[in-house]
Coordinates of C-alpha atoms in Angstrom, one line a residue:
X1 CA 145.2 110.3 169.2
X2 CA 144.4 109.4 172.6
X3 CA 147.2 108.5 175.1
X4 CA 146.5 106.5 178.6
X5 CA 149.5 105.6 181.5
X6 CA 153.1 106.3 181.2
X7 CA 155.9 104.3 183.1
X8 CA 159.3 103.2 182.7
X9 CA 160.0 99.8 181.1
X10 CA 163.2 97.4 182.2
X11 CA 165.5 98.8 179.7
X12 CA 164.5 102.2 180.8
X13 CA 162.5 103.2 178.3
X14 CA 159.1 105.3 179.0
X15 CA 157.2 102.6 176.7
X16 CA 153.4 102.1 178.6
X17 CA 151.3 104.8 176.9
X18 CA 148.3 103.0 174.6
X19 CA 147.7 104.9 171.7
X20 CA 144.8 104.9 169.9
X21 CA 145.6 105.8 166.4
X22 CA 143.4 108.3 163.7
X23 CA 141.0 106.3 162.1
X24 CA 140.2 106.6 158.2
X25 CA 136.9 105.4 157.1
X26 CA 137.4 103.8 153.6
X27 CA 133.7 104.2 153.3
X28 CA 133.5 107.9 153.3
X29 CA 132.5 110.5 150.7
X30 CA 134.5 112.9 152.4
X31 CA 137.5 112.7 150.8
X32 CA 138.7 115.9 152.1
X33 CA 138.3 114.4 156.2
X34 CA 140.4 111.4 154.8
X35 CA 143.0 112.9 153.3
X36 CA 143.2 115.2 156.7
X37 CA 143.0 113.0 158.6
X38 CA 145.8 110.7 156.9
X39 CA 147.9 113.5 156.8
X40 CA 148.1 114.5 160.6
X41 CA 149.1 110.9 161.1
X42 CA 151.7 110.6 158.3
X43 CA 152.8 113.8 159.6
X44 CA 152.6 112.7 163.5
X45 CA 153.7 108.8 163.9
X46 CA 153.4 107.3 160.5
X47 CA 150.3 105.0 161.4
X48 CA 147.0 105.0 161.6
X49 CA 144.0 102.7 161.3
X50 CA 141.7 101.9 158.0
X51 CA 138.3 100.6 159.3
X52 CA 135.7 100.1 156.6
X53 CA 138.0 99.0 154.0
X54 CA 135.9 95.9 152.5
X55 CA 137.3 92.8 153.7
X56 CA 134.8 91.4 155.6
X57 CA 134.8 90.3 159.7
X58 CA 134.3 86.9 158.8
X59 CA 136.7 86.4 156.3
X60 CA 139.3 87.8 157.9
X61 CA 138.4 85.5 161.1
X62 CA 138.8 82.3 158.2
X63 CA 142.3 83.5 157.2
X64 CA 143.6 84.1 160.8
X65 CA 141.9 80.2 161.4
X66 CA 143.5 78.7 158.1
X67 CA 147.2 80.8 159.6
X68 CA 146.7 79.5 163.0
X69 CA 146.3 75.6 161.3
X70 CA 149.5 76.2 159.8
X71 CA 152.0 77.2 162.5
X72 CA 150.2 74.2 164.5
X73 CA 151.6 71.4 162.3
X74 CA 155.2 69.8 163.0
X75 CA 158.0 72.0 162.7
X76 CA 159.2 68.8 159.8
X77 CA 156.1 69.3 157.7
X78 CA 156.6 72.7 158.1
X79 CA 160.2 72.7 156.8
X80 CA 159.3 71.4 154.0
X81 CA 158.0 74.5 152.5
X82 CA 161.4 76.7 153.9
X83 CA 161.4 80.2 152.5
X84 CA 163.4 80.0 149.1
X85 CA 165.8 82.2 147.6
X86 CA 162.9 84.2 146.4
X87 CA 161.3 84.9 149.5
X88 CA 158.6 82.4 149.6
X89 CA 157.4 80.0 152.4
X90 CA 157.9 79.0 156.0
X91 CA 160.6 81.3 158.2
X92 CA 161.0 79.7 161.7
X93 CA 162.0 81.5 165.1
X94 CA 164.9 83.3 164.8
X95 CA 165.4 83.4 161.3
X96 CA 165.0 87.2 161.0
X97 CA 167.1 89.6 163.0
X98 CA 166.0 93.0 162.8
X99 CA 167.5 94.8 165.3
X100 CA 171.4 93.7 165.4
X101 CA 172.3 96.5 167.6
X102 CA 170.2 95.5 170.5
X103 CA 169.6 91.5 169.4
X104 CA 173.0 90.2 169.7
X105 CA 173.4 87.1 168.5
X106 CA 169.4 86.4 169.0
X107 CA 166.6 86.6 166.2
X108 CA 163.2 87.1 166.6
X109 CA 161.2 85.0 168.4
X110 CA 158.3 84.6 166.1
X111 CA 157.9 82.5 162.8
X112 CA 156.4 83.1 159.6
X113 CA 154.9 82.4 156.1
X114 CA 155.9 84.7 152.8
X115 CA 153.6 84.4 150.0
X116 CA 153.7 86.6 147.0
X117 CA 152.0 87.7 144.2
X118 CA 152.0 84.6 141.8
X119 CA 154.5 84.3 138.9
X120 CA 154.4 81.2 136.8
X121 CA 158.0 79.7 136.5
X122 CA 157.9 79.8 132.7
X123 CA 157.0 83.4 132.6
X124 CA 160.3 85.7 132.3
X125 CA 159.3 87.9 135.0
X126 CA 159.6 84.9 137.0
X127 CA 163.8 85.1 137.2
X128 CA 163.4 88.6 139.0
X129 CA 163.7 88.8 143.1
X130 CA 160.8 88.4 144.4
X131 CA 158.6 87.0 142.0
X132 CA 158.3 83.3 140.7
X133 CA 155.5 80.6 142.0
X134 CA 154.5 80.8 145.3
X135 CA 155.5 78.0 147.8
X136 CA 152.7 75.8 149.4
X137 CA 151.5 72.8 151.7
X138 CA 150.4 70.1 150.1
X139 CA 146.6 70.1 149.6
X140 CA 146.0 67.0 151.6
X141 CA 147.8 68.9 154.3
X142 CA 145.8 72.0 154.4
X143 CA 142.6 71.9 152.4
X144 CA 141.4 75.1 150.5
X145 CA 144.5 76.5 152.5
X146 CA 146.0 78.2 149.4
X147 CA 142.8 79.6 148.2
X148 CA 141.9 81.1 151.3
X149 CA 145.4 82.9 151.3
X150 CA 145.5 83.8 147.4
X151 CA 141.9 85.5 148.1
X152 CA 142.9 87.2 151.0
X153 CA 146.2 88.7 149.0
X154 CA 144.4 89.9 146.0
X155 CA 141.8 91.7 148.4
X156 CA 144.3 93.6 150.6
X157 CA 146.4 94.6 147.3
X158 CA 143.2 96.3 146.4
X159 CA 142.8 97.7 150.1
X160 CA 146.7 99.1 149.8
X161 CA 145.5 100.9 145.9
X162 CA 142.5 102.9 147.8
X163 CA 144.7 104.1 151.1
X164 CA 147.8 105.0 148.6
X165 CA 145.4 107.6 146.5
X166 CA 144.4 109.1 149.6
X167 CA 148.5 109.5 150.4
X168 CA 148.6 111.0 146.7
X169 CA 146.5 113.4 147.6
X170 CA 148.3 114.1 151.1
X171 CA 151.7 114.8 149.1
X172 CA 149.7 117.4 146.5
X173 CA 149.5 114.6 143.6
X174 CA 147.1 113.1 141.7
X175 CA 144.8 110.4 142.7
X176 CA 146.4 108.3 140.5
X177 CA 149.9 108.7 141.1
X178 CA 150.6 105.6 142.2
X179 CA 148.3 103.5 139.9
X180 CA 150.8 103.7 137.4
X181 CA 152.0 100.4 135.9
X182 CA 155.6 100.0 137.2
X183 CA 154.3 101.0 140.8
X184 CA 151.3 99.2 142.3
X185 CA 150.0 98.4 138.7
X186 CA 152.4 95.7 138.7
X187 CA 153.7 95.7 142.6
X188 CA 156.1 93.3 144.8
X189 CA 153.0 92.6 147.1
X190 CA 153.8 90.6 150.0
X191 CA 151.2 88.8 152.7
X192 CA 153.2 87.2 155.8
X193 CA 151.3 84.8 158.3
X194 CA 152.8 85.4 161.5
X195 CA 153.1 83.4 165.0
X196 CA 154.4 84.9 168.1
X197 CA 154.5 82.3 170.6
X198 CA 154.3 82.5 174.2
X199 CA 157.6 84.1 175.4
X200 CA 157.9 87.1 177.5
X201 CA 160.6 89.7 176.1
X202 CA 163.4 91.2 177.5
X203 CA 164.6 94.1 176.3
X204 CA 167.4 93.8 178.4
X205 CA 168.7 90.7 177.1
X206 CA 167.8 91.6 173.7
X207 CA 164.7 89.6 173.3
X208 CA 161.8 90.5 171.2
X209 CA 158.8 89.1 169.4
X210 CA 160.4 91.0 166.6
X211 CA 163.0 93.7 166.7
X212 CA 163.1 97.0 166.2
X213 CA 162.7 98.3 162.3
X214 CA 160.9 100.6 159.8
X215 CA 159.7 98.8 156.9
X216 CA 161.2 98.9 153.6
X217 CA 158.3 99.6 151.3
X218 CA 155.5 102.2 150.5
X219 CA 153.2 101.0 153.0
X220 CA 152.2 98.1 155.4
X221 CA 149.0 96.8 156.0
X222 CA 148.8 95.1 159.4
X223 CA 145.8 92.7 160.6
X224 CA 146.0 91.6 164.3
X225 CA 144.4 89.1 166.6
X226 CA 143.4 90.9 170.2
X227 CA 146.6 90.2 172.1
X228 CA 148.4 93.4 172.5
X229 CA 152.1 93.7 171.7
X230 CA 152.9 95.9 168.6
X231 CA 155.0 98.9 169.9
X232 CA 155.8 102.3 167.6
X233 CA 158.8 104.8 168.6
X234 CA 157.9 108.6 167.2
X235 CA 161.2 109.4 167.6
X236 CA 164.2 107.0 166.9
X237 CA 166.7 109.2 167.9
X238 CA 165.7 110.3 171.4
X239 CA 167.3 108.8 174.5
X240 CA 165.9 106.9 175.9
X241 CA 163.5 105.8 173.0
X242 CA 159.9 106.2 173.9
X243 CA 158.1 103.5 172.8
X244 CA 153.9 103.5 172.9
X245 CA 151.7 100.4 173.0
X246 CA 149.6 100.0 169.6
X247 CA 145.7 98.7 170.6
X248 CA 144.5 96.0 168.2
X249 CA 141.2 97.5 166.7
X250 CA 138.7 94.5 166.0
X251 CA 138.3 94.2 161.9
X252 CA 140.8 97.4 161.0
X253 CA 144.2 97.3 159.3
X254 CA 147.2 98.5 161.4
X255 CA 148.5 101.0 158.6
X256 CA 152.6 102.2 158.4
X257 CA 154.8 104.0 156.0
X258 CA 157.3 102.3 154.6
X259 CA 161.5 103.5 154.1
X260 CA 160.5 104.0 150.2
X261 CA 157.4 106.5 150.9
X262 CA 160.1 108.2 153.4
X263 CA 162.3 108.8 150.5
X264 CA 159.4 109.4 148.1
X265 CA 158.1 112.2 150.3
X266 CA 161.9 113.8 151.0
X267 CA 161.4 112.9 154.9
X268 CA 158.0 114.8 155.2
X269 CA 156.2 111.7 155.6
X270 CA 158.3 109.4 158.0
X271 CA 158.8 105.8 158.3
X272 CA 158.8 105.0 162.0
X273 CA 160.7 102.7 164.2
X274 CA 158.2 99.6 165.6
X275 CA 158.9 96.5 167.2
X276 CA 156.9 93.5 169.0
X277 CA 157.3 92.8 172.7
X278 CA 156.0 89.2 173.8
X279 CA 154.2 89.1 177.3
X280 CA 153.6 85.1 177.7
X281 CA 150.6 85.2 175.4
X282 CA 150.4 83.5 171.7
X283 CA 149.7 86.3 169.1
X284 CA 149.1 85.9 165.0
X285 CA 149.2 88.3 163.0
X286 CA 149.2 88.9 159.0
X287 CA 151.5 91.6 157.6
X288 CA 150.7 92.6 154.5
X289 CA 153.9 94.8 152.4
X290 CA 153.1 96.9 149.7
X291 CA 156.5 97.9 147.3
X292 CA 156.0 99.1 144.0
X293 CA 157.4 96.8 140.3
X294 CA 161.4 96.5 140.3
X295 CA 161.9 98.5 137.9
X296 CA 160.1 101.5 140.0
X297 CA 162.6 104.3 140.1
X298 CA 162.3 105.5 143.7
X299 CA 163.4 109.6 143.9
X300 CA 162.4 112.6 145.8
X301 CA 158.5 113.6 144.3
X302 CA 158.2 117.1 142.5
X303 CA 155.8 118.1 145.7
X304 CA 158.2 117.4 148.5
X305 CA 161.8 119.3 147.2
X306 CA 162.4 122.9 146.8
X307 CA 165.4 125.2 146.7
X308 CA 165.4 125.4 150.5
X309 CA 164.4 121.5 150.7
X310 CA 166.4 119.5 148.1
X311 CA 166.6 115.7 147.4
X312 CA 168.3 113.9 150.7
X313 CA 168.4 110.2 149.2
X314 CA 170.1 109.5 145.6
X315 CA 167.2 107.8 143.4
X316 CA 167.4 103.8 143.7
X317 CA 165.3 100.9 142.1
X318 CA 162.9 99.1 143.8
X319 CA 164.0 95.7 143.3
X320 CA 167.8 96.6 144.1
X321 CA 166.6 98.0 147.6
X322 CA 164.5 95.6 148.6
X323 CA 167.0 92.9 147.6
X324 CA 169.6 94.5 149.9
X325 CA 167.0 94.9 152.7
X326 CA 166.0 91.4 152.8
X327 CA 169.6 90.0 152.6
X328 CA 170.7 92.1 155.8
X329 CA 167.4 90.8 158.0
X330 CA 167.1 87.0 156.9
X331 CA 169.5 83.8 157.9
X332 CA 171.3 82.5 155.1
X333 CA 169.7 79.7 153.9
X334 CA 172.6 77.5 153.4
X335 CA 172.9 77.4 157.0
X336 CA 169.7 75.5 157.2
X337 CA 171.3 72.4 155.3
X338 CA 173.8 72.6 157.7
X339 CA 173.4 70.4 161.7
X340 CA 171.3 72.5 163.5
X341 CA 172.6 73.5 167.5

C-alpha cells in the first residue's frame, strides 16, 4: 500500500493520507499471489481492490448512467417507491444514521436505492426479512431501468462467489466453503444506488456523506464514480482516529469485510471503521452487500479458534443479525406518513 501527505483535519483527526489499496487480479492463474495478496490486506485494513473481475467498463458506465437518471427525478416520484419494511426502494437524505455518537440528531446526507435478490410474493420464502419482490419505477418512468439493475445484481453476486473462495483459502479452508447452499448458495444479496450531493462535511458538527460504520455482512463490494470521499480508520480505537482517504480506481470494486466475516474469522480478519466525507462535489456510488441465507448459523470457523484463542462472539443467525442491524441505522418508516419539518 502506498501512502502520500499527512495533516490534521478540523476535528483533529490526522485523516489526509491517500492510500492506494493491494490489488487482486481476478484474472490470474496464480492463485497462490491472490490469496497472498488478499491476506496482507484482510490482515492490514480490511480492503482492497478487485480489478479484472468481468464486469465490463461499459456496462458499469450504463448502470452508474441509469442510477444517476434516478436520483435526478422529483423527490414525489421518487417517494413513491420508499423503502418498505423489507428493505426495498428509495431512502432519502437522512434516513440512515450511522454514526449516533458523533451525528447527533443528523443523518446522512446522501440518498439511496435497496434492491434485492428477487422473491416472488407467492413464494414462502418471501415472508422472511429481506426477501420478497423488489420495488421499482414504473417502466414509462425509467425504461429498461430494472433490467439494467437486475443484470448488474446477478453479475456482482457472481463477482462476490470468486473473491470469497479466495478468502476461504486465506482462513485455511476449502475453496468452496462458502458455496454452500445456506451461505452464498442462497445469499441476502443487496445492490444500493447511492447519491451524495453537493455538501461539504463537518466533522465538527457531525456532518457526513455517511457516518462512520463497519458493515454488517461477509463482504462489500464497492463501485465508485471518480470523486474522492470514501475514508477507512485501521484502528477504531486510537485517539484521535486516523482516518485515510480511499482513491477511486477506474473499473475496480472497492472490496471490505463485513462484522459477520469478523466473527467468522474469530477477529483475525477485521471489519474496519469507514465513512464518507462530502467536499462540495456530487458523488454516486453502487454498494453492493454480500450476507449469507437467514438461516446461516454465523460461529467462530474451525481455522481461527484454538485453546489459547477461543470463540469471542456467541454463534448468531444471519437473518436475526441483520434484522437488528438494519433497525438500529434506518428511520422508522411510520414517521414518513407523518408531516414532515
Amino acid at each position: 500500500m502506498e501512502n502520500y501527505s499527512k495533516q490534521k483535519n478540523r476535528d483533529g483527526a490526522l485523516n489526509e493520507k491517500i492510500s492506494f489499496l493491494n490489488r487482486i487480479d481476478l484474472s490470474s492463474s496464480d492463485i497462490h499471489q491472490s490469496v497472498s495478496l488478499l491476506k496482507q490486506a484482510c490482515l492490514d485494513c480490511g480492503f482492497f481492490y478487485v480489478i479484472n473481475h468481468g464486469i465490463s467498463e461499459e456496462f458499469m458506465e450504463e448502470v452508474f448512467k441509469e442510477s444517476k437518471k434516478f436520483f435526478e427525478l422529483p423527490e414525489s416520484e421518487k417517494m413513491k417507491v420508499l423503502r418498505n419494511e423489507k428493505h426495498r426502494g428509495y431512502t432519502p437524505v437522512l434516513d440512515e444514521l450511522l454514526d449516533p455518537d458523533n451525528q447527533v440528531h443528523v443523518g446522512d446526507y446522501k440518498e439511496g436505492y435497496y434492491i434485492g435478490v428477487e422473491v416472488p410474493e407467492d413464494d414462502p420464502e418471501a415472508d422472511k426479512p429481506f426477501y420478497g419482490p423488489n420495488v421499482w419505477p414504473k417502466p414509462d418512468l425509467l425504461p429498461g431501468w430494472r433490467q439494467t439493475m437486475e443484470r448488474f445484481h446477478q453479475e456482482a453476486l457472481e463477482v462476490a462467489r470468486k473473491i470469497a473462495r479466495i478468502i476461504a483459502l486465506a482462513l485455511d479452508l476449502d475453496a468452496n466453503f462458502f458455496d454452500r447452499p445456506e451461505m452464498l448458495g442462497q445469499p441476502i444479496a443487496v445492490m444500493r444506488l447511492l447519491h451524495y450531493g453537493a455538501y461539504v462535511s463537518d466533522p465538527l458538527k457531525g456532518l457526513f456523506g455517511a457516518g462512520a460504520h463497519s458493515d454488517y455482512g461477509l463482504i462489500t463490494l464497492l463501485a465508485t464514480d471518480d470523486v474522492p470521499g470514501l475514508q477507512i480508520c485501521k484502528d477504531k480505537d486510537s485517539r484521535p482516529q486516523v482516518w485515510e482517504n480511499i482513491a477511486p480506481l477506474k473499473g475496480a470494486f472497492i472490496v471490505n469485510l463485513g462484522d459477520m466475516l469478523e466473527r467468522w474469522s474469530n477477529c483475525i480478519f477485521r471489519s474496519t471503521l469507514h465513512r464518507v466525507v462530502g467536499n462540495g462535489q456530487e458523488r454516486y456510488s453502487i454498494a453492493y452487500f454480500v450476507e449469507p441465507s437467514h438461516e446461516c448459523l454465523v460461529e467462530c470457523l474451525p481455522t481461527c479458534k484454538s485453546e489459547k484463542n477461543p470463540p469471542r462472539f456467541p454463534p448468531i443467525k444471519c437473518g436475526t443479525y441483520l434484522s437488528q442491524r438494519y433497525k438500529d441505522t434506518h428511520t422508522d418508516l411510520n414517521l414518513y406518513s407523518k408531516p414532515q419539518t
